[in-house]
Tab-separated table of C-alpha atoms and ligand atoms in Angstrom:
chain	number	residue	atom	x	y	z
A	1	MET	CA	115.403	86.341	73.258
A	2	LYS	CA	114.228	89.727	74.817
A	3	SER	CA	111.249	89.583	76.935
A	4	TRP	CA	109.825	92.252	79.044
A	5	GLN	CA	109.211	91.191	82.749
A	6	VAL	CA	107.688	92.851	85.666
A	7	VAL	CA	110.301	92.587	88.662
A	8	THR	CA	108.355	94.919	91.107
A	9	LEU	CA	105.384	96.334	91.510
A	10	GLY	CA	104.313	99.738	90.673
A	11	GLU	CA	103.975	102.190	87.501
A	12	PRO	CA	104.865	100.463	84.341
A	13	ASP	CA	108.261	102.800	83.867
A	14	GLU	CA	109.078	101.356	87.333
A	15	ALA	CA	107.951	97.731	87.309
A	16	LEU	CA	109.093	96.422	83.896
A	17	ARG	CA	112.676	95.670	82.880
A	18	LEU	CA	113.809	94.211	79.731
A	19	THR	CA	115.436	90.808	80.244
A	20	ASP	CA	117.310	88.300	77.921
A	21	MET	CA	115.780	85.142	78.443
A	22	GLN	CA	116.398	81.129	77.105
A	23	LYS	CA	114.187	80.985	74.064
A	24	PRO	CA	111.484	77.890	75.103
A	25	GLU	CA	110.735	74.845	73.144
A	26	PRO	CA	107.200	73.662	72.537
A	27	GLY	CA	105.858	70.371	74.205
A	28	GLU	CA	103.191	68.109	73.248
A	29	GLY	CA	100.207	70.095	71.974
A	30	GLU	CA	102.493	73.259	72.064
A	31	VAL	CA	103.169	76.137	69.412
A	32	LEU	CA	106.311	78.226	69.148
A	33	ILE	CA	105.376	81.527	67.850
A	34	ARG	CA	107.458	84.352	66.277
A	35	VAL	CA	105.962	87.540	67.933
A	36	LYS	CA	105.336	90.206	65.176
A	37	ALA	CA	102.881	92.650	66.894
A	38	ALA	CA	101.234	92.397	71.058
A	39	ALA	CA	98.653	94.672	71.937
A	40	LEU	CA	98.270	96.704	75.186
A	41	ASN	CA	95.597	96.259	77.410
A	42	PHE	CA	94.272	98.444	80.495
A	43	PHE	CA	94.641	95.645	82.565
A	44	ASP	CA	98.239	94.943	81.755
A	45	ILE	CA	99.042	98.273	83.742
A	46	LEU	CA	96.851	96.962	86.602
A	47	GLN	CA	99.094	93.830	86.705
A	48	CYS	CA	102.215	95.838	86.886
A	49	LYS	CA	100.561	97.461	89.929
A	50	GLY	CA	99.759	93.993	91.067
A	51	GLU	CA	96.016	95.581	91.159
A	52	TYR	CA	94.546	92.795	89.008
A	53	GLN	CA	92.657	89.896	90.134
A	54	GLU	CA	95.138	87.295	88.808
A	55	LYS	CA	98.331	88.106	90.698
A	56	PRO	CA	101.531	85.884	89.309
A	57	GLU	CA	104.375	85.596	91.460
A	58	LEU	CA	107.272	87.784	90.050
A	59	PRO	CA	108.958	88.033	87.949
A	60	PHE	CA	106.654	87.603	85.095
A	61	THR	CA	106.114	88.456	81.693
A	62	PRO	CA	102.720	90.135	81.136
A	63	GLY	CA	100.743	90.779	77.478
A	64	ALA	CA	97.524	88.706	76.659
A	65	GLU	CA	97.374	89.006	73.074
A	66	ILE	CA	99.778	88.853	70.019
A	67	ALA	CA	99.775	87.873	66.636
A	68	GLY	CA	102.548	86.157	64.935
A	69	GLU	CA	104.002	83.001	62.866
A	70	ILE	CA	104.087	79.664	64.080
A	71	THR	CA	107.518	78.298	63.733
A	72	VAL	CA	108.171	74.910	65.601
A	73	VAL	CA	105.148	72.776	66.730
A	74	GLY	CA	105.179	70.118	69.620
A	75	SER	CA	103.689	66.554	68.703
A	76	GLY	CA	100.056	66.048	68.340
A	77	VAL	CA	99.733	69.496	66.553
A	78	THR	CA	97.793	70.348	63.862
A	79	LEU	CA	98.732	73.427	62.797
A	80	GLN	CA	101.481	73.961	60.621
A	81	PRO	CA	104.877	75.817	60.694
A	82	GLY	CA	104.514	79.028	58.798
A	83	THR	CA	100.930	79.364	59.780
A	84	ARG	CA	99.957	83.453	60.821
A	85	VAL	CA	97.912	83.067	63.998
A	86	LEU	CA	96.670	85.180	66.788
A	87	ALA	CA	97.236	83.763	70.429
A	88	THR	CA	96.754	84.422	73.534
A	89	PRO	CA	99.216	83.799	76.016
A	90	SER	CA	99.007	82.901	79.370
A	91	LEU	CA	100.653	85.102	82.580
A	92	PRO	CA	103.490	84.119	83.723
A	93	ALA	CA	104.687	83.659	79.969
A	94	GLY	CA	102.936	86.335	78.398
A	95	GLY	CA	103.195	88.125	74.818
A	96	PHE	CA	105.429	91.315	75.439
A	97	SER	CA	108.402	88.601	74.356
A	98	GLU	CA	109.994	88.006	70.993
A	99	TRP	CA	109.132	84.802	71.176
A	100	ILE	CA	106.052	82.492	73.017
A	101	ILE	CA	104.842	79.235	72.965
A	102	VAL	CA	100.854	78.240	73.931
A	103	LYS	CA	98.630	75.193	73.831
A	104	GLU	CA	97.423	74.918	70.300
A	105	SER	CA	93.867	75.776	71.498
A	106	GLU	CA	95.180	79.274	72.438
A	107	ALA	CA	96.548	79.935	68.781
A	108	PHE	CA	93.676	81.153	66.024
A	109	PRO	CA	94.869	81.398	62.089
A	110	ILE	CA	94.012	84.844	60.468
A	111	PRO	CA	93.388	85.899	57.021
A	112	GLU	CA	95.902	87.046	54.774
A	113	GLU	CA	94.266	90.242	54.573
A	114	MET	CA	94.443	91.029	58.159
A	115	SER	CA	97.768	92.709	59.160
A	116	TYR	CA	99.917	91.238	62.294
A	117	GLU	CA	99.150	94.738	64.182
A	118	GLU	CA	95.512	94.395	63.565
A	119	ALA	CA	95.538	90.697	64.433
A	120	ALA	CA	96.742	91.198	68.029
A	121	ALA	CA	94.392	93.689	68.490
A	122	PHE	CA	91.437	91.561	67.493
A	123	PHE	CA	90.843	88.791	70.313
A	124	ILE	CA	90.087	90.148	73.620
A	125	THR	CA	88.327	93.189	72.928
A	126	TYR	CA	85.938	91.725	70.438
A	127	GLN	CA	85.701	88.359	71.827
A	128	THR	CA	84.319	90.284	75.133
A	129	ALA	CA	82.366	92.784	73.024
A	130	TYR	CA	80.652	89.973	70.925
A	131	PHE	CA	79.483	87.705	73.931
A	132	ALA	CA	78.912	90.867	76.288
A	133	LEU	CA	76.310	92.049	73.398
A	134	ASN	CA	74.861	88.628	71.872
A	135	ARG	CA	74.862	86.623	75.013
A	136	SER	CA	74.928	88.427	77.719
A	137	GLY	CA	72.855	91.257	76.201
A	138	ARG	CA	70.851	89.736	73.798
A	139	LEU	CA	71.000	92.573	71.735
A	140	LYS	CA	68.692	92.751	68.986
A	141	LYS	CA	68.285	94.206	65.639
A	142	GLY	CA	66.532	98.121	65.837
A	143	GLU	CA	67.121	98.166	69.874
A	144	VAL	CA	69.473	100.885	71.210
A	145	LEU	CA	72.810	100.302	72.650
A	146	LEU	CA	74.632	102.845	74.791
A	147	VAL	CA	78.494	102.377	75.167
A	148	HIS	CA	80.420	104.081	77.361
A	149	ALA	CA	84.043	104.660	76.864
A	150	GLY	CA	83.046	104.417	73.192
A	151	SER	CA	86.723	105.302	71.836
A	152	GLY	CA	88.380	103.087	74.255
A	153	GLY	CA	89.715	99.452	73.686
A	154	VAL	CA	86.428	97.391	74.627
A	155	GLY	CA	84.163	100.527	73.922
A	156	SER	CA	85.703	100.425	69.880
A	157	ALA	CA	84.666	96.976	69.407
A	158	ALA	CA	81.077	97.317	71.089
A	159	ILE	CA	80.268	100.457	68.816
A	160	GLN	CA	81.256	98.494	65.703
A	161	LEU	CA	79.697	94.974	66.906
A	162	GLY	CA	76.332	96.917	67.995
A	163	LYS	CA	76.231	98.545	64.191
A	164	ALA	CA	76.671	95.145	62.648
A	165	ALA	CA	73.708	93.471	64.591
A	166	GLY	CA	71.887	96.063	63.214
A	167	ALA	CA	71.224	98.205	66.514
A	168	LYS	CA	71.291	101.829	66.827
A	169	VAL	CA	74.333	103.103	68.619
A	170	ILE	CA	74.789	105.981	70.888
A	171	ALA	CA	78.171	106.248	72.526
A	172	THR	CA	80.243	108.293	75.108
A	173	ALA	CA	83.399	109.668	75.034
A	174	GLY	CA	85.562	112.054	77.543
A	175	SER	CA	86.484	114.655	75.053
A	176	ASP	CA	85.286	116.270	71.462
A	177	GLU	CA	88.041	114.146	69.574
A	178	LYS	CA	86.983	111.159	71.464
A	179	ALA	CA	83.612	111.551	70.354
A	180	GLU	CA	84.435	112.037	66.678
A	181	VAL	CA	86.432	109.120	66.770
A	182	CYS	CA	83.137	106.944	67.950
A	183	ARG	CA	81.153	108.339	65.158
A	184	GLN	CA	83.524	107.540	62.995
A	185	LEU	CA	84.012	103.991	63.786
A	186	GLY	CA	79.821	104.003	63.393
A	187	ALA	CA	78.264	105.341	66.487
A	188	ASP	CA	74.791	107.265	65.292
A	189	LEU	CA	75.289	109.460	68.111
A	190	ALA	CA	78.293	110.427	70.256
A	191	ILE	CA	78.541	112.678	73.620
A	192	ASN	CA	81.357	113.961	74.928
A	193	TYR	CA	80.077	113.350	78.497
A	194	ARG	CA	82.461	116.229	79.834
A	195	THR	CA	80.201	118.847	78.361
A	196	GLU	CA	77.206	117.322	78.400
A	197	GLY	CA	75.009	114.905	80.434
A	198	PHE	CA	74.450	111.783	78.850
A	199	ILE	CA	70.771	110.584	80.468
A	200	PRO	CA	68.951	113.900	79.101
A	201	VAL	CA	70.202	113.235	75.580
A	202	VAL	CA	69.670	109.213	75.599
A	203	LYS	CA	66.259	109.741	76.973
A	204	GLU	CA	65.531	112.397	74.328
A	205	TRP	CA	66.530	110.249	71.671
A	206	THR	CA	64.739	107.580	72.413
A	207	ASN	CA	61.546	109.582	73.339
A	208	GLY	CA	61.822	108.843	76.980
A	209	LYS	CA	62.255	104.831	76.626
A	210	GLY	CA	66.197	104.859	77.121
A	211	ALA	CA	68.829	102.596	76.140
A	212	ASP	CA	67.916	98.617	75.547
A	213	VAL	CA	71.480	97.613	76.084
A	214	ILE	CA	73.709	99.738	78.177
A	215	PHE	CA	77.890	98.220	77.715
A	216	ASP	CA	79.583	99.765	80.498
A	217	PRO	CA	83.389	99.150	80.903
A	218	VAL	CA	83.870	102.355	83.571
A	219	GLY	CA	81.625	101.651	86.536
A	220	GLY	CA	81.219	103.664	89.518
A	221	GLU	CA	78.916	107.602	88.823
A	222	THR	CA	78.927	105.794	85.215
A	223	PHE	CA	76.963	102.780	85.905
A	224	ASP	CA	74.279	104.522	88.588
A	225	GLN	CA	73.900	107.127	85.496
A	226	SER	CA	73.090	104.315	83.452
A	227	ARG	CA	70.600	102.833	85.690
A	228	ARG	CA	68.392	106.179	85.265
A	229	CYS	CA	68.557	105.807	81.595
A	230	VAL	CA	68.023	102.004	80.968
A	231	ALA	CA	64.745	101.187	79.290
A	232	PHE	CA	62.322	98.873	80.620
A	233	GLU	CA	63.358	95.042	80.608
A	234	GLY	CA	66.878	96.477	79.213
A	235	ARG	CA	70.401	94.627	80.024
A	236	LEU	CA	73.066	96.740	81.890
A	237	LEU	CA	76.527	95.140	80.823
A	238	VAL	CA	78.754	95.466	83.715
A	239	ILE	CA	82.129	95.007	81.703
A	240	GLY	CA	84.927	96.833	83.906
A	241	PHE	CA	85.940	99.542	86.539
A	242	ALA	CA	88.249	101.824	84.314
A	243	GLY	CA	86.908	104.544	86.712
A	244	GLY	CA	88.505	103.019	89.721
A	245	GLU	CA	85.422	102.597	91.325
A	246	ILE	CA	82.598	99.800	91.523
A	247	ALA	CA	79.216	100.929	92.104
A	248	GLN	CA	76.828	99.382	94.721
A	249	ALA	CA	73.633	98.579	92.505
A	250	PRO	CA	69.957	98.765	94.548
A	251	THR	CA	68.104	96.120	93.605
A	252	ASN	CA	64.868	98.026	94.187
A	253	HIS	CA	65.657	99.918	91.212
A	254	ALA	CA	66.110	96.953	89.065
A	255	LEU	CA	62.801	96.136	90.282
A	256	VAL	CA	60.989	98.747	89.424
A	257	LYS	CA	62.242	99.308	85.927
A	258	ASN	CA	62.331	95.588	85.196
A	259	TYR	CA	65.954	95.892	84.181
A	260	SER	CA	68.808	93.198	84.257
A	261	ILE	CA	72.276	93.729	85.797
A	262	VAL	CA	74.540	91.492	83.709
A	263	GLY	CA	78.139	90.841	84.576
A	264	ILE	CA	80.770	90.044	82.338
A	265	HIS	CA	84.012	87.959	82.786
A	266	TYR	CA	85.118	86.795	79.394
A	267	GLY	CA	88.245	85.010	80.490
A	268	LEU	CA	85.999	82.590	82.364
A	269	PHE	CA	83.407	82.336	79.891
A	270	ARG	CA	86.400	81.348	77.352
A	271	LYS	CA	87.480	78.486	79.811
A	272	LEU	CA	84.244	77.170	80.682
A	273	TYR	CA	82.943	77.534	76.791
A	274	PRO	CA	86.329	76.841	74.541
A	275	LYS	CA	84.341	75.589	71.274
A	276	GLU	CA	82.018	78.817	71.678
A	277	THR	CA	85.218	81.048	71.752
A	278	VAL	CA	86.039	79.357	68.190
A	279	LYS	CA	82.832	79.708	66.578
A	280	ALA	CA	82.783	83.488	68.040
A	281	HIS	CA	86.572	83.685	66.039
A	282	GLU	CA	85.237	82.363	62.786
A	283	LYS	CA	82.309	84.795	62.878
A	284	LEU	CA	84.794	87.642	63.816
A	285	VAL	CA	86.688	86.796	61.073
A	286	ALA	CA	83.761	86.561	58.500
A	287	LEU	CA	82.538	90.335	60.026
A	288	PHE	CA	86.494	91.455	59.234
A	289	LYS	CA	86.228	90.043	55.344
A	290	GLU	CA	83.090	91.717	54.759
A	291	GLY	CA	84.684	95.345	56.324
A	292	ALA	CA	81.894	95.375	59.008
A	293	ILE	CA	84.908	95.765	61.969
A	294	ARG	CA	88.182	96.706	61.746
A	295	PRO	CA	90.379	97.292	64.890
A	296	LEU	CA	91.049	100.758	65.338
A	297	LEU	CA	94.763	101.365	66.125
A	298	TYR	CA	96.109	104.396	67.828
A	299	SER	CA	99.551	103.907	67.787
A	300	ARG	CA	102.979	101.295	66.526
A	301	ASN	CA	105.399	101.270	68.864
A	302	THR	CA	108.706	99.371	68.643
A	303	PHE	CA	108.942	96.897	71.059
A	304	ASP	CA	111.578	98.660	73.231
A	305	ARG	CA	108.952	100.891	74.144
A	306	LEU	CA	106.178	98.945	76.396
A	307	PRO	CA	106.558	101.280	79.669
A	308	GLU	CA	106.281	104.510	77.604
A	309	ALA	CA	103.471	103.001	75.716
A	310	LEU	CA	101.450	101.642	78.962
A	311	GLN	CA	101.877	104.785	80.410
A	312	GLU	CA	100.321	106.501	77.469
A	313	LEU	CA	97.681	104.097	77.837
A	314	GLY	CA	96.997	104.985	81.272
A	315	SER	CA	96.697	108.797	80.667
A	316	ARG	CA	93.719	108.528	78.950
A	317	LYS	CA	95.073	110.523	76.284
A	318	THR	CA	94.818	107.845	73.763
A	319	TYR	CA	92.148	106.018	71.790
A	320	GLY	CA	91.352	102.345	70.025
A	321	LYS	CA	94.527	100.182	70.906
A	322	LEU	CA	98.035	100.418	70.908
A	323	VAL	CA	100.200	98.049	69.657
A	324	LEU	CA	103.781	96.723	69.888
A	325	ILE	CA	105.987	95.700	67.215
A	326	THR	CA	109.156	93.506	66.781
A	327	GLU	CA	111.998	94.506	64.476
A	328	GLU	CA	111.073	92.208	62.030
A	329	THR	CA	107.439	93.401	61.546
A	330	MET	CA	109.182	97.069	61.033
B	401	NAP	N1	84.907	91.850	81.465
B	401	NAP	C1	85.761	91.523	80.925
B	401	NAP	O1	85.885	90.549	80.486
B	401	NAP	C2	86.756	92.553	80.577
B	401	NAP	C3	87.651	92.565	78.709
B	401	NAP	C4	88.296	93.456	78.670
B	401	NAP	C5	88.598	94.373	79.476
B	401	NAP	N2	87.644	94.472	80.442
B	401	NAP	C6	87.767	96.020	81.221
B	401	NAP	O2	86.885	97.178	80.514
B	401	NAP	C7	87.935	98.456	80.913
B	401	NAP	C8	88.113	99.207	79.627
B	401	NAP	O3	89.515	98.541	79.000
B	401	NAP	P1	89.828	99.029	77.743
B	401	NAP	O4	90.806	97.611	77.220
B	401	NAP	O5	88.562	99.162	76.614
B	401	NAP	O6	90.559	99.977	78.146
B	401	NAP	P2	90.934	101.465	77.724
B	401	NAP	O7	91.157	101.262	76.123
B	401	NAP	O8	92.375	102.134	78.574
B	401	NAP	O9	89.787	102.678	77.542
B	401	NAP	C9	89.248	102.820	78.922
B	401	NAP	C10	88.552	104.122	78.600
B	401	NAP	O10	87.738	104.268	80.297
B	401	NAP	C11	87.335	105.486	80.140
B	401	NAP	N3	87.615	106.212	81.700
B	401	NAP	C12	87.126	106.434	82.569
B	401	NAP	N4	87.342	106.588	83.813
B	401	NAP	C13	88.743	106.233	83.543
B	401	NAP	C14	89.984	106.461	84.363
B	401	NAP	N5	89.681	106.838	85.170
B	401	NAP	N6	91.280	105.972	83.802
B	401	NAP	C15	91.449	105.531	82.303
B	401	NAP	N7	90.366	105.549	81.680
B	401	NAP	C16	89.046	106.318	81.935
B	401	NAP	C17	88.423	106.631	79.062
B	401	NAP	O11	87.530	106.890	78.263
B	401	NAP	P3	87.189	108.149	78.315
B	401	NAP	O12	88.253	109.207	78.240
B	401	NAP	O13	86.522	108.685	77.070
B	401	NAP	O14	86.160	108.515	79.520
B	401	NAP	C18	89.296	105.430	78.412
B	401	NAP	O15	89.607	105.281	76.864
B	401	NAP	C19	88.692	97.741	82.059
B	401	NAP	O16	88.605	97.816	83.373
B	401	NAP	C20	89.040	96.546	81.493
B	401	NAP	O17	89.769	95.598	82.740
B	401	NAP	C21	87.200	93.479	81.027
């Protein structure tokens, strides 16, 4: 079978090699999946460069979310061969591969009406945004949610889930085109922050009150500016540092405005609360079936185009999710 491997650390085009590998066999409690589609994440690029918190030994196959069909199951497994699933493989045997093995607990059945491409893009971003908004952010109907990088992977999921929760959603994005994408995703107001500062707009739109919940996957200056337009008793959610800088939060400011800064590490949350993840998947599938949420697919790339597709994702010109598809899906 063909698998992509990171053989040296660097930009995706120098780090990745397409390699022939032995097709694995499932052991007890495991399933073998024929991968049909795999979604790209910003952190795949960081892993290629060795800049992510998780640093596996070389060589390793990256790729954190796939969709496909179970073909063989190990002993003690309940899921049946032929089941369409999405799955979250773990490093060093990640998902940019024609076949993968995962534990049964890492595979989630998907409905017929969900394509493999949509399913591959349906897990990390939606689960992260779901837990961030509902559990950590305690977002309530009628509250104002500000989503940064609203056209990106986690941002686009946060806009849709914010609307599904009954919030009024403001999004920021780095171009007019991306701001329009945010509106199409359901944002009530979208700001191109390159041409207009978001602080006065958020204050004006909320009659000076500020945003109740702020979803921040960017960090640095974006986080600092967010502090200045968060509402009294607001929740500022630290999702990531796509901008490359980690802000230092002055705690006296949090005290005088009575707001909370809440860190979100979805991977650890999932490890500690696996049952909550299953419940969230069921809730998210129900929202998908109702038409309330749907992954925004930017591009479908053939399996051999992984380095180019990751470079494109890192260029900041894309929006939504990029997926790789195997020959069988084409
Ligand atoms: N906490 C968690 O558990 C968790 C889970 C998933 C992802 N994340 C993190 O969330 C962040 C976003 O992930 P994603 O998958 O949504 O990424 P993505 O689809 O690539 O979107 C990132 C967006 O960030 C904005 N951005 C601002 N400064 C940037 C810069 N210097 N370089 C690149 N993009 C920049 C860009 O939007 P504009 O052009 O509109 O500014 C870009 O579209 C990453 O840091 C990721 O590691 C965290």
